[in-house]
Amino acid sequence: MSRYENKDLTKSGVATRNIHLGVNPDPVTGAMTPPIYQTSTYAQEAVGVNKGHTYSRSSNPSVSMLEAKLAGIEYAKYALAFSTGLSATSALIMATLRQGDHIICSDVIFGGTTRLIDQIFSRYGVTATYVDASDVSNVQNAIKDNTKLIFLESPANPTLKLNDIQAICKVAKSERDILVCVDNTFLTGVLQLPLKLGADIVLYSTTKYIEGHNAAVGGALITNNQALYEEFNFIRKSVGFIQAPMDAWITMQGIKTLELRVKQHSQNAYTVAKFLENHPLVKMVNYPGLESFSQADLANRQHIGGLHGGMISFEVTGGFDHALNVMNNVKLFTLAESLGATESLITHPASMTHIGMTKEQRQEFGINDGLIRLSIGLESVDDIIQDIKIAIEQKV
Ligand SMILES: Cc1ncc(COP(=O)(O)O)c(C=O)c1O
C-alpha cells in the first residue's frame, strides 16, 4: 500500500474531505489526478474472481471515487451516483413506493420532480399530495395510512421558502417510520446537513453546485441506511441509471473546490440581495440571508455558518414586461435554465421553468409575473451588480 492510501479523514474538515476522499495518487504512475476509467467491462482472473468491478452498468472505479466524495459531503456511510438528478429521483421512488402508496411533497419543488411523480409514477398507482411544508402541521395533516415517503426541497425553487427539516422528521418518525428525503441541491452539505437533522436520504442534482462548472449532468442518493442503499443500488443496476465515468470524473474535480465555491456564491448572493432590496424598482427580494426574510430564524438555525447559498429571486415593480426587459438586457448574466455554476444565470419562472402552471397556481405559490430568479455566480460581485442594475433601469 502506498503511504498516501492510509490518510485518516474521519475527523477532518469538509474542505479536506472534499479534496482527499476517494482519491489517491495513481499507484502505477504517480499521477495526482486519477485517470478516467472509460471502460464498459473488466477482465476477471477466474469465474467469480475480480477486482471489485465486473460491468460498468453496476459499478465503475471513477464512479466509486465520486461516491466516496459524495458520502463525505453529507457525513454519510453510503452514496450512489446517477446519470441525472431525475434518475436519482426515479430510483428513490421505485425503491420506496409501490402501487397504491402515497408520497407527500413540499408544494414548491423542481418542476421536473412534479412531472415525474404526476405524469409518470401516477401511471403505476403512486399518489401524491403537495403541501405548504413551511407549516409542519400541513405535513402532519396530509399523512395517510399508505404514506411511505415525505419529499422536501428546502430552500424551494424559486421562492426560497424553507421547510423545518428537523420538525418534519420528528412528525414522520412519531406517526410511523415514514421515510424523509431532502433534495439538498440548492445548499449542499456545506450549508445544510439533512441527515443530521433526522432525514433518511439526501438527493442531489449534482449538475448544479456539486459539479459547479456547467460541464456535466448527474444525480446522487446518499444515506446511512444500509437496506436503502442496497435497494437503490439494485434499482440502479436493474434499470441502468448509473453515472457515466467521464461525467463522474468531471464532477469529482468540481467537488474539490465545493466548499470554497459555495461560500463565495453565498457571499456574492448576500451582497446582490442587499443591493436589490434597496433598489426603488424592486418590489421584494427572496433571500434567506436577508434580515427581512420571513423565515430568517429558521434559516439561521438550519443553515451552516450563517451562509445561505447563491440563489435569489426578486420581483420588479413593472410586472411581466419589466421582468422580460431585464432578461433581455443583462449581458454578464446568461439567460439559461440551470443554477449553481461559476457563471451567473437568470431565469423568468413565469415564462420558463413554471410555464406549465396556470397563472393562478403560480400566484398561489408566490411566483408572480414580475419574479426573476438569479443564480449568482463567482464573477466579481461589483460586475454582477452593475449588470443587473443597468438591466433593471432600462426603460420598458
Ligand atoms: C432542485 C433540483 N432537483 C433536481 C433537479 C433535477 O436534476 P437534473 O437536471 O440533473 O436531472 C433539478 C434540476 O434543475 C433541481 O433544480
PDB file of N, CA and C and ligand atoms in Angstrom, residues 84-86 110 153 157 183 185-186 205 207-208 218 339, ligand 1:
ATOM      1  N   THR A  84     -28.445  11.398 -13.892  1.00  0.00           N
ATOM      2  CA  THR A  84     -29.011  12.747 -13.747  1.00  0.00           C
ATOM      3  C   THR A  84     -29.678  12.832 -12.372  1.00  0.00           C
ATOM      4  N   GLY A  85     -30.041  14.057 -11.992  1.00  0.00           N
ATOM      5  CA  GLY A  85     -30.802  14.220 -10.751  1.00  0.00           C
ATOM      6  C   GLY A  85     -32.129  13.479 -10.845  1.00  0.00           C
ATOM      7  N   LEU A  86     -32.754  13.546 -12.017  1.00  0.00           N
ATOM      8  CA  LEU A  86     -34.075  12.910 -12.147  1.00  0.00           C
ATOM      9  C   LEU A  86     -33.990  11.387 -12.164  1.00  0.00           C
ATOM     10  N   PHE A 110     -38.866  21.496  -7.661  1.00  0.00           N
ATOM     11  CA  PHE A 110     -38.408  21.492  -9.063  1.00  0.00           C
ATOM     12  C   PHE A 110     -39.497  20.877  -9.959  1.00  0.00           C
ATOM     13  N   GLU A 153     -37.952  19.929  -0.507  1.00  0.00           N
ATOM     14  CA  GLU A 153     -36.908  20.719  -1.170  1.00  0.00           C
ATOM     15  C   GLU A 153     -36.797  21.998  -0.362  1.00  0.00           C
ATOM     16  N   ASN A 157     -37.573  26.181  -4.939  1.00  0.00           N
ATOM     17  CA  ASN A 157     -37.303  26.845  -6.211  1.00  0.00           C
ATOM     18  C   ASN A 157     -38.607  27.377  -6.802  1.00  0.00           C
ATOM     19  N   ASP A 183     -34.112  17.061  -0.941  1.00  0.00           N
ATOM     20  CA  ASP A 183     -33.340  17.480  -2.105  1.00  0.00           C
ATOM     21  C   ASP A 183     -32.452  18.631  -1.639  1.00  0.00           C
ATOM     22  N   THR A 185     -29.965  20.051  -3.267  1.00  0.00           N
ATOM     23  CA  THR A 185     -29.252  20.602  -4.423  1.00  0.00           C
ATOM     24  C   THR A 185     -28.864  22.069  -4.229  1.00  0.00           C
ATOM     25  N   PHE A 186     -29.774  22.869  -3.627  1.00  0.00           N
ATOM     26  CA  PHE A 186     -29.538  24.318  -3.547  1.00  0.00           C
ATOM     27  C   PHE A 186     -28.429  24.695  -2.556  1.00  0.00           C
ATOM     28  N   SER A 205     -29.224  16.864  -7.456  1.00  0.00           N
ATOM     29  CA  SER A 205     -28.830  17.042  -8.833  1.00  0.00           C
ATOM     30  C   SER A 205     -27.388  17.531  -8.727  1.00  0.00           C
ATOM     31  N   THR A 207     -25.563  18.109 -11.052  1.00  0.00           N
ATOM     32  CA  THR A 207     -25.428  19.028 -12.180  1.00  0.00           C
ATOM     33  C   THR A 207     -25.176  20.469 -11.707  1.00  0.00           C
ATOM     34  N   LYS A 208     -25.603  20.789 -10.490  1.00  0.00           N
ATOM     35  CA  LYS A 208     -25.582  22.187 -10.022  1.00  0.00           C
ATOM     36  C   LYS A 208     -24.295  22.478  -9.239  1.00  0.00           C
ATOM     37  N   GLY A 218     -25.728  15.027 -13.584  1.00  0.00           N
ATOM     38  CA  GLY A 218     -25.620  13.875 -12.688  1.00  0.00           C
ATOM     39  C   GLY A 218     -26.538  14.016 -11.496  1.00  0.00           C
ATOM     40  N   LEU A 339     -28.478  26.212 -12.605  1.00  0.00           N
ATOM     41  CA  LEU A 339     -28.025  27.013 -11.473  1.00  0.00           C
ATOM     42  C   LEU A 339     -26.776  26.392 -10.890  1.00  0.00           C
TER      43      LEU A 339
HETATM   44  C1  LIG B   1     -33.635  21.199  -7.049  1.00  0.00           C
HETATM   45  C2  LIG B   1     -33.458  20.286  -8.216  1.00  0.00           C
HETATM   46  N1  LIG B   1     -33.599  18.963  -8.030  1.00  0.00           N
HETATM   47  C3  LIG B   1     -33.467  18.079  -9.052  1.00  0.00           C
HETATM   48  C4  LIG B   1     -33.208  18.518 -10.339  1.00  0.00           C
HETATM   49  C5  LIG B   1     -33.084  17.518 -11.459  1.00  0.00           C
HETATM   50  O1  LIG B   1     -31.750  17.345 -11.784  1.00  0.00           O
HETATM   51  P1  LIG B   1     -31.187  17.005 -13.266  1.00  0.00           P
HETATM   52  O2  LIG B   1     -31.491  18.170 -14.137  1.00  0.00           O
HETATM   53  O3  LIG B   1     -29.736  16.781 -13.013  1.00  0.00           O
HETATM   54  O4  LIG B   1     -31.895  15.772 -13.704  1.00  0.00           O
HETATM   55  C6  LIG B   1     -33.048  19.888 -10.576  1.00  0.00           C
HETATM   56  C7  LIG B   1     -32.756  20.378 -11.946  1.00  0.00           C
HETATM   57  O5  LIG B   1     -32.851  21.544 -12.230  1.00  0.00           O
HETATM   58  C8  LIG B   1     -33.184  20.794  -9.484  1.00  0.00           C
HETATM   59  O6  LIG B   1     -33.068  22.112  -9.667  1.00  0.00           O
END
